[in-house]
């Protein structure tokens, strides 16, 4: 029978004429030299050119790899030898080696020597360690020397082939050849040595179309191979297979058996003449070079002929020699996973056929060797011949007494006890057969399973398998294809029932014979079953096992390995490679049994097996349980802290995870636990975890999300202490602690940023920061430092700086600290605020008068039209010194029909004498409402509870009041209450404007509006109006930010009293005043009017009252001319105070001036009733002012 070799074409590369080819020993590379002068390197796995060299314009006849130096050596017709590094593509060396065409190059296997042969009939030896010095020249041939080859068995010996029809064998160091082989009738083109250890053979090919095999020890020709029709250009002994390959100019490659010299195959790929053949040591690949390109083919199977029985005895074939190794000799020696086992090898003798496969019987008593179309069954102990025969394939049954062979493409024979039992022809053909619990036969149309005893068809499936693996129980089977593998369950009971009843039988067999358990998209190279676990090696060199739908990786292999078997008592898995090296990996049987029990839902067995599993293997079992969905059990089984931590997080057992994190002290674990705790709303645990992880970003997120101001404060301090300046800056900024932000920037030498921060938020610190910035910058660039302007020196370069300073002070005093998150909807957003506008008219504490009432009313800006004829004037008030003055700051706005004017706020000292003060007329109003004012609740509560009341109107029209008018009458109550308080006890010491007592009193008075008081004031005002001219408009008084707001209507205009806006009363943030929102309206800030202490004289007191400007640009707008008097005259707010001595004259003088201003005349007013009317009318301003401004009215509280 012919040698059964599978020949596969792996690469076809079209190109110019290929003169030589070489295969890299380790990389998947093939180097070709072309007749055009180029050298090309192909990757035969990716089918792509990876490197290319353009050497010259003449043919390159030879190239060789030097793997240990990463070189490519090439010889060309330009007589040059070129050496390149194939990794960097750099030229290592180039020199002229011969004086004619270079035909061949041979590299010494171990020494730094290179042989070259040429048409100059010389052979030269070069040493690259000696800078490519020519060590020796061999002379003796009489014609072109076509090829030289080193002897693989004696590296100091080489042979040469020449067109002088001879073959000479040379020795390094000798100038003359050892001997000459003659026999060819024409020139010899090629030679090669046989690499096997059993035959000292040399092969040659010549122009006489013959191939001769020589025994170089006996110096005789042992065989002549005939068949080629043209010159034989190349010959090759395959380094692994028992074949000889010869190429000829007739375009064919012939495959000969190296033992029988029988022609096995002829290859003709239609690419014209064949010029070179190269085999690869350790592989079955062969490179062929043609006129039109090159081809890479694979001969036979790469899997070594190797087998192991259940006792640990391994038999393999090295060429035709059979050897045995026994694992028992290892004894108790420690075995490392993946390490080569030091086994003793025993020669069993030579086999009559070339072994392509070796396979033990299931019980291990026999071993079968297949090859050369024959099979021989030997006893495993002594390798004695038990049976033999012709067969293309041989398979064992599950029972060692049965086996089957395939003859031809259609006949299958079944033997039992070494005797033929049955012969049958499958209806679909027989391309391949598989052994096991059932006999598998593959055809072109699919796979068919037959019963061993009856040869009945069990089941036919449309699948083309490469391998079939049966479990020991016969219940499970794996069918491996080219792309994946299937795991099936064989249902023996259903098959038996169907065979007995003859029901459910179809032309494809029994449909319910198999149950598909799963499909895995992996290519199986070799495999075996251990229990219900299928262990296999994949095409990507991984050692895995499949159990219950899950794949567990045992090891990653660095090369292709083949499974030999599993020995349960050793708990180890054994594998071998092409070089017949044996390695092993640990795989506990108890682990496999436990996993098998879990997959079968046999938890009792699993619990019984678990204690036998070593602790170091528990984690692997835990991973398996986790994949099966048993996380709780996996947590209990696992011994790996990392794995337990992950499982605890998945199960939500945060206490367990916390304990594990404490043990591990891993920042990553703390962050994971913090995330899990946050997800489950365990914020205290999350805070602890973030603190342990030093995750300031997470702490910031947690603190802000939970609204914990205390946590934010502690975080800021901790972040600054630990050098987390970004987080510290952000937390300080969120708290509004811009001073800390500034110091942090200065501390970290971020002086430019500090300067701009100060310019934006703290202009009072700009000079200090600029000074530091200049000092720091001067160390680098003095010129640039000098270019920095300090506001204290160059105020003209910083327009509006005074206004920003005022705004800074305003924000500092208006800051209310931490506010509850519930007030967020009531707070005006920063983007909607204009701080510069808000701060207009603000008087800082340090600029205010010391008495409490004077500080209690800060100036509020008023709005006036921007017509050029309007003038803003300040009316000074003359008065004598008083014992205990109580100033009151109010805003008054006077308006006439012809020319409305803005009148500044007037601070007036009024005596408490009831005989001379107009405020005594309101005493009745005060007495009626004082009880109510004392019992009122806070402003926020009363604001919601206060009902809306109406004052009866004197005319048909009823006008709804604005928020200023709503609390108009309460201002009058405030005036009287202040007077009463002053009478009861004079004020001797000034108090703070923002004291809690005064603020509460103001809020109470704001809400304590009494309808009777409003009615009396209105009626009294109407009676007093008789002394005024008929066309005089109503006037009103707008208090400061803290003072109560007073608004009243005339007797012709009834007032509907409404509650003020909740948002305005509750909001602690300063909001924008509608008076400042009117477009194109000039804004006037009122000066502060201060009083001297009580001990000053009357003359000094007259000079103390003077306007204090707020902004610089307002001072520039003021003129030196005397202020013009308005038609209505100035509006005065009188507040009763303590009764100092000698204060009657100033009061009379002040009242006279007020009356003169109202009537537009210079005559003083003597009538007390007229002065009172003037005062009341000053409070009735709001309606006319609204008509004047055409804008909504809104005030800060």
PDB file of N, CA and C in Angstrom, residues 727-785:
ATOM      1  N   UNK A 727      -8.715  70.294  45.791  1.00  0.00           N
ATOM      2  CA  UNK A 727      -9.928  70.042  46.565  1.00  0.00           C
ATOM      3  C   UNK A 727     -10.079  71.093  47.660  1.00  0.00           C
ATOM      4  N   UNK A 728      -8.980  71.448  48.306  1.00  0.00           N
ATOM      5  CA  UNK A 728      -9.050  72.459  49.364  1.00  0.00           C
ATOM      6  C   UNK A 728      -9.548  73.788  48.810  1.00  0.00           C
ATOM      7  N   UNK A 729      -9.020  74.181  47.664  1.00  0.00           N
ATOM      8  CA  UNK A 729      -9.458  75.443  47.059  1.00  0.00           C
ATOM      9  C   UNK A 729     -10.944  75.401  46.738  1.00  0.00           C
ATOM     10  N   UNK A 730     -11.386  74.283  46.160  1.00  0.00           N
ATOM     11  CA  UNK A 730     -12.791  74.177  45.767  1.00  0.00           C
ATOM     12  C   UNK A 730     -13.712  74.214  46.976  1.00  0.00           C
ATOM     13  N   UNK A 731     -13.346  73.506  48.035  1.00  0.00           N
ATOM     14  CA  UNK A 731     -14.200  73.490  49.222  1.00  0.00           C
ATOM     15  C   UNK A 731     -14.241  74.859  49.895  1.00  0.00           C
ATOM     16  N   UNK A 732     -13.090  75.525  49.990  1.00  0.00           N
ATOM     17  CA  UNK A 732     -13.087  76.873  50.547  1.00  0.00           C
ATOM     18  C   UNK A 732     -13.952  77.812  49.701  1.00  0.00           C
ATOM     19  N   UNK A 733     -13.847  77.667  48.406  1.00  0.00           N
ATOM     20  CA  UNK A 733     -14.611  78.543  47.525  1.00  0.00           C
ATOM     21  C   UNK A 733     -16.112  78.290  47.665  1.00  0.00           C
ATOM     22  N   UNK A 734     -16.492  77.020  47.812  1.00  0.00           N
ATOM     23  CA  UNK A 734     -17.906  76.702  47.995  1.00  0.00           C
ATOM     24  C   UNK A 734     -18.437  77.278  49.300  1.00  0.00           C
ATOM     25  N   UNK A 735     -17.585  77.363  50.305  1.00  0.00           N
ATOM     26  CA  UNK A 735     -18.002  77.928  51.581  1.00  0.00           C
ATOM     27  C   UNK A 735     -17.996  79.456  51.569  1.00  0.00           C
ATOM     28  N   UNK A 736     -17.513  80.050  50.502  1.00  0.00           N
ATOM     29  CA  UNK A 736     -17.419  81.491  50.448  1.00  0.00           C
ATOM     30  C   UNK A 736     -16.222  82.042  51.194  1.00  0.00           C
ATOM     31  N   UNK A 737     -15.288  81.185  51.565  1.00  0.00           N
ATOM     32  CA  UNK A 737     -14.111  81.624  52.312  1.00  0.00           C
ATOM     33  C   UNK A 737     -13.017  81.998  51.317  1.00  0.00           C
ATOM     34  N   UNK A 738     -13.244  83.114  50.646  1.00  0.00           N
ATOM     35  CA  UNK A 738     -12.299  83.546  49.623  1.00  0.00           C
ATOM     36  C   UNK A 738     -10.956  83.933  50.214  1.00  0.00           C
ATOM     37  N   UNK A 739     -10.936  84.323  51.476  1.00  0.00           N
ATOM     38  CA  UNK A 739      -9.659  84.635  52.089  1.00  0.00           C
ATOM     39  C   UNK A 739      -8.777  83.407  52.173  1.00  0.00           C
ATOM     40  N   UNK A 740      -9.385  82.263  52.504  1.00  0.00           N
ATOM     41  CA  UNK A 740      -8.635  81.011  52.529  1.00  0.00           C
ATOM     42  C   UNK A 740      -8.163  80.629  51.127  1.00  0.00           C
ATOM     43  N   UNK A 741      -9.035  80.836  50.139  1.00  0.00           N
ATOM     44  CA  UNK A 741      -8.648  80.553  48.754  1.00  0.00           C
ATOM     45  C   UNK A 741      -7.445  81.398  48.363  1.00  0.00           C
ATOM     46  N   UNK A 742      -7.467  82.649  48.739  1.00  0.00           N
ATOM     47  CA  UNK A 742      -6.359  83.533  48.389  1.00  0.00           C
ATOM     48  C   UNK A 742      -5.070  83.087  49.063  1.00  0.00           C
ATOM     49  N   UNK A 743      -5.136  82.770  50.346  1.00  0.00           N
ATOM     50  CA  UNK A 743      -3.942  82.332  51.049  1.00  0.00           C
ATOM     51  C   UNK A 743      -3.412  81.019  50.486  1.00  0.00           C
ATOM     52  N   UNK A 744      -4.327  80.164  50.045  1.00  0.00           N
ATOM     53  CA  UNK A 744      -3.905  78.887  49.464  1.00  0.00           C
ATOM     54  C   UNK A 744      -3.156  79.108  48.153  1.00  0.00           C
ATOM     55  N   UNK A 745      -3.634  80.026  47.347  1.00  0.00           N
ATOM     56  CA  UNK A 745      -2.924  80.334  46.099  1.00  0.00           C
ATOM     57  C   UNK A 745      -1.569  80.953  46.382  1.00  0.00           C
ATOM     58  N   UNK A 746      -1.493  81.815  47.371  1.00  0.00           N
ATOM     59  CA  UNK A 746      -0.212  82.420  47.724  1.00  0.00           C
ATOM     60  C   UNK A 746       0.745  81.368  48.262  1.00  0.00           C
ATOM     61  N   UNK A 747       0.222  80.476  49.075  1.00  0.00           N
ATOM     62  CA  UNK A 747       1.049  79.428  49.671  1.00  0.00           C
ATOM     63  C   UNK A 747       1.644  78.511  48.604  1.00  0.00           C
ATOM     64  N   UNK A 748       0.895  78.264  47.545  1.00  0.00           N
ATOM     65  CA  UNK A 748       1.362  77.373  46.474  1.00  0.00           C
ATOM     66  C   UNK A 748       2.049  78.122  45.348  1.00  0.00           C
ATOM     67  N   UNK A 749       2.414  79.369  45.584  1.00  0.00           N
ATOM     68  CA  UNK A 749       3.125  80.181  44.592  1.00  0.00           C
ATOM     69  C   UNK A 749       2.331  80.364  43.307  1.00  0.00           C
ATOM     70  N   UNK A 750       1.010  80.358  43.419  1.00  0.00           N
ATOM     71  CA  UNK A 750       0.180  80.681  42.263  1.00  0.00           C
ATOM     72  C   UNK A 750      -0.213  82.156  42.364  1.00  0.00           C
ATOM     73  N   UNK A 751       0.814  83.001  42.300  1.00  0.00           N
ATOM     74  CA  UNK A 751       0.593  84.412  42.569  1.00  0.00           C
ATOM     75  C   UNK A 751      -0.220  85.104  41.479  1.00  0.00           C
ATOM     76  N   UNK A 752      -0.023  84.815  40.192  1.00  0.00           N
ATOM     77  CA  UNK A 752      -0.900  85.453  39.196  1.00  0.00           C
ATOM     78  C   UNK A 752      -2.362  85.124  39.423  1.00  0.00           C
ATOM     79  N   UNK A 753      -2.655  83.846  39.702  1.00  0.00           N
ATOM     80  CA  UNK A 753      -4.033  83.475  39.970  1.00  0.00           C
ATOM     81  C   UNK A 753      -4.548  84.159  41.234  1.00  0.00           C
ATOM     82  N   UNK A 754      -3.654  84.269  42.241  1.00  0.00           N
ATOM     83  CA  UNK A 754      -4.052  84.943  43.474  1.00  0.00           C
ATOM     84  C   UNK A 754      -4.382  86.408  43.213  1.00  0.00           C
ATOM     85  N   UNK A 755      -3.608  87.057  42.351  1.00  0.00           N
ATOM     86  CA  UNK A 755      -3.868  88.459  42.055  1.00  0.00           C
ATOM     87  C   UNK A 755      -5.220  88.640  41.378  1.00  0.00           C
ATOM     88  N   UNK A 756      -5.529  87.785  40.431  1.00  0.00           N
ATOM     89  CA  UNK A 756      -6.811  87.918  39.751  1.00  0.00           C
ATOM     90  C   UNK A 756      -7.972  87.525  40.656  1.00  0.00           C
ATOM     91  N   UNK A 757      -7.742  86.560  41.538  1.00  0.00           N
ATOM     92  CA  UNK A 757      -8.792  86.223  42.504  1.00  0.00           C
ATOM     93  C   UNK A 757      -9.063  87.411  43.427  1.00  0.00           C
ATOM     94  N   UNK A 758      -7.995  88.052  43.895  1.00  0.00           N
ATOM     95  CA  UNK A 758      -8.172  89.207  44.761  1.00  0.00           C
ATOM     96  C   UNK A 758      -8.854  90.350  44.006  1.00  0.00           C
ATOM     97  N   UNK A 759      -8.481  90.547  42.767  1.00  0.00           N
ATOM     98  CA  UNK A 759      -9.112  91.625  41.982  1.00  0.00           C
ATOM     99  C   UNK A 759     -10.602  91.378  41.807  1.00  0.00           C
ATOM    100  N   UNK A 760     -10.989  90.110  41.733  1.00  0.00           N
ATOM    101  CA  UNK A 760     -12.395  89.778  41.489  1.00  0.00           C
ATOM    102  C   UNK A 760     -13.204  89.755  42.774  1.00  0.00           C
ATOM    103  N   UNK A 761     -12.674  89.160  43.836  1.00  0.00           N
ATOM    104  CA  UNK A 761     -13.465  88.927  45.032  1.00  0.00           C
ATOM    105  C   UNK A 761     -13.014  89.742  46.237  1.00  0.00           C
ATOM    106  N   UNK A 762     -11.738  90.088  46.314  1.00  0.00           N
ATOM    107  CA  UNK A 762     -11.228  90.811  47.477  1.00  0.00           C
ATOM    108  C   UNK A 762     -10.300  91.930  47.016  1.00  0.00           C
ATOM    109  N   UNK A 763     -10.866  92.995  46.444  1.00  0.00           N
ATOM    110  CA  UNK A 763      -9.994  94.065  45.922  1.00  0.00           C
ATOM    111  C   UNK A 763      -9.149  94.726  47.000  1.00  0.00           C
ATOM    112  N   UNK A 764      -9.536  94.604  48.250  1.00  0.00           N
ATOM    113  CA  UNK A 764      -8.740  95.212  49.303  1.00  0.00           C
ATOM    114  C   UNK A 764      -7.397  94.521  49.484  1.00  0.00           C
ATOM    115  N   UNK A 765      -7.227  93.303  48.951  1.00  0.00           N
ATOM    116  CA  UNK A 765      -5.978  92.551  49.070  1.00  0.00           C
ATOM    117  C   UNK A 765      -5.134  92.629  47.812  1.00  0.00           C
ATOM    118  N   UNK A 766      -5.570  93.366  46.840  1.00  0.00           N
ATOM    119  CA  UNK A 766      -4.856  93.375  45.564  1.00  0.00           C
ATOM    120  C   UNK A 766      -3.441  93.896  45.744  1.00  0.00           C
ATOM    121  N   UNK A 767      -3.281  94.974  46.465  1.00  0.00           N
ATOM    122  CA  UNK A 767      -1.950  95.566  46.625  1.00  0.00           C
ATOM    123  C   UNK A 767      -0.986  94.585  47.266  1.00  0.00           C
ATOM    124  N   UNK A 768      -1.410  93.875  48.295  1.00  0.00           N
ATOM    125  CA  UNK A 768      -0.527  92.912  48.957  1.00  0.00           C
ATOM    126  C   UNK A 768      -0.102  91.796  48.010  1.00  0.00           C
ATOM    127  N   UNK A 769      -1.075  91.278  47.247  1.00  0.00           N
ATOM    128  CA  UNK A 769      -0.753  90.163  46.347  1.00  0.00           C
ATOM    129  C   UNK A 769       0.128  90.640  45.198  1.00  0.00           C
ATOM    130  N   UNK A 770      -0.150  91.839  44.687  1.00  0.00           N
ATOM    131  CA  UNK A 770       0.672  92.357  43.589  1.00  0.00           C
ATOM    132  C   UNK A 770       2.113  92.560  44.057  1.00  0.00           C
ATOM    133  N   UNK A 771       2.271  92.985  45.274  1.00  0.00           N
ATOM    134  CA  UNK A 771       3.624  93.152  45.800  1.00  0.00           C
ATOM    135  C   UNK A 771       4.363  91.811  45.838  1.00  0.00           C
ATOM    136  N   UNK A 772       3.685  90.768  46.311  1.00  0.00           N
ATOM    137  CA  UNK A 772       4.301  89.431  46.314  1.00  0.00           C
ATOM    138  C   UNK A 772       4.584  88.943  44.904  1.00  0.00           C
ATOM    139  N   UNK A 773       3.654  89.214  44.014  1.00  0.00           N
ATOM    140  CA  UNK A 773       3.832  88.780  42.612  1.00  0.00           C
ATOM    141  C   UNK A 773       5.051  89.468  41.994  1.00  0.00           C
ATOM    142  N   UNK A 774       5.198  90.763  42.260  1.00  0.00           N
ATOM    143  CA  UNK A 774       6.334  91.494  41.705  1.00  0.00           C
ATOM    144  C   UNK A 774       7.648  90.980  42.281  1.00  0.00           C
ATOM    145  N   UNK A 775       7.653  90.663  43.576  1.00  0.00           N
ATOM    146  CA  UNK A 775       8.875  90.131  44.172  1.00  0.00           C
ATOM    147  C   UNK A 775       9.252  88.791  43.555  1.00  0.00           C
ATOM    148  N   UNK A 776       8.260  87.953  43.339  1.00  0.00           N
ATOM    149  CA  UNK A 776       8.527  86.638  42.749  1.00  0.00           C
ATOM    150  C   UNK A 776       8.937  86.748  41.289  1.00  0.00           C
ATOM    151  N   UNK A 777       8.277  87.623  40.549  1.00  0.00           N
ATOM    152  CA  UNK A 777       8.560  87.759  39.128  1.00  0.00           C
ATOM    153  C   UNK A 777       9.896  88.441  38.886  1.00  0.00           C
ATOM    154  N   UNK A 778      10.311  89.279  39.793  1.00  0.00           N
ATOM    155  CA  UNK A 778      11.585  89.975  39.607  1.00  0.00           C
ATOM    156  C   UNK A 778      12.765  89.015  39.619  1.00  0.00           C
ATOM    157  N   UNK A 779      12.605  87.854  40.231  1.00  0.00           N
ATOM    158  CA  UNK A 779      13.676  86.866  40.223  1.00  0.00           C
ATOM    159  C   UNK A 779      13.893  86.284  38.837  1.00  0.00           C
ATOM    160  N   UNK A 780      12.860  86.353  38.010  1.00  0.00           N
ATOM    161  CA  UNK A 780      12.937  85.789  36.653  1.00  0.00           C
ATOM    162  C   UNK A 780      13.110  86.891  35.616  1.00  0.00           C
ATOM    163  N   UNK A 781      12.284  87.930  35.726  1.00  0.00           N
ATOM    164  CA  UNK A 781      12.290  88.992  34.728  1.00  0.00           C
ATOM    165  C   UNK A 781      11.922  90.291  35.428  1.00  0.00           C
ATOM    166  N   UNK A 782      12.942  91.122  35.690  1.00  0.00           N
ATOM    167  CA  UNK A 782      12.704  92.373  36.403  1.00  0.00           C
ATOM    168  C   UNK A 782      11.839  93.319  35.594  1.00  0.00           C
ATOM    169  N   UNK A 783      12.010  93.279  34.279  1.00  0.00           N
ATOM    170  CA  UNK A 783      11.233  94.165  33.415  1.00  0.00           C
ATOM    171  C   UNK A 783       9.749  93.849  33.509  1.00  0.00           C
ATOM    172  N   UNK A 784       9.439  92.569  33.456  1.00  0.00           N
ATOM    173  CA  UNK A 784       8.046  92.169  33.567  1.00  0.00           C
ATOM    174  C   UNK A 784       7.475  92.504  34.935  1.00  0.00           C
ATOM    175  N   UNK A 785       8.300  92.389  35.953  1.00  0.00           N
ATOM    176  CA  UNK A 785       7.825  92.709  37.308  1.00  0.00           C
ATOM    177  C   UNK A 785       7.508  94.196  37.429  1.00  0.00           C
TER     178      UNK A 785
END
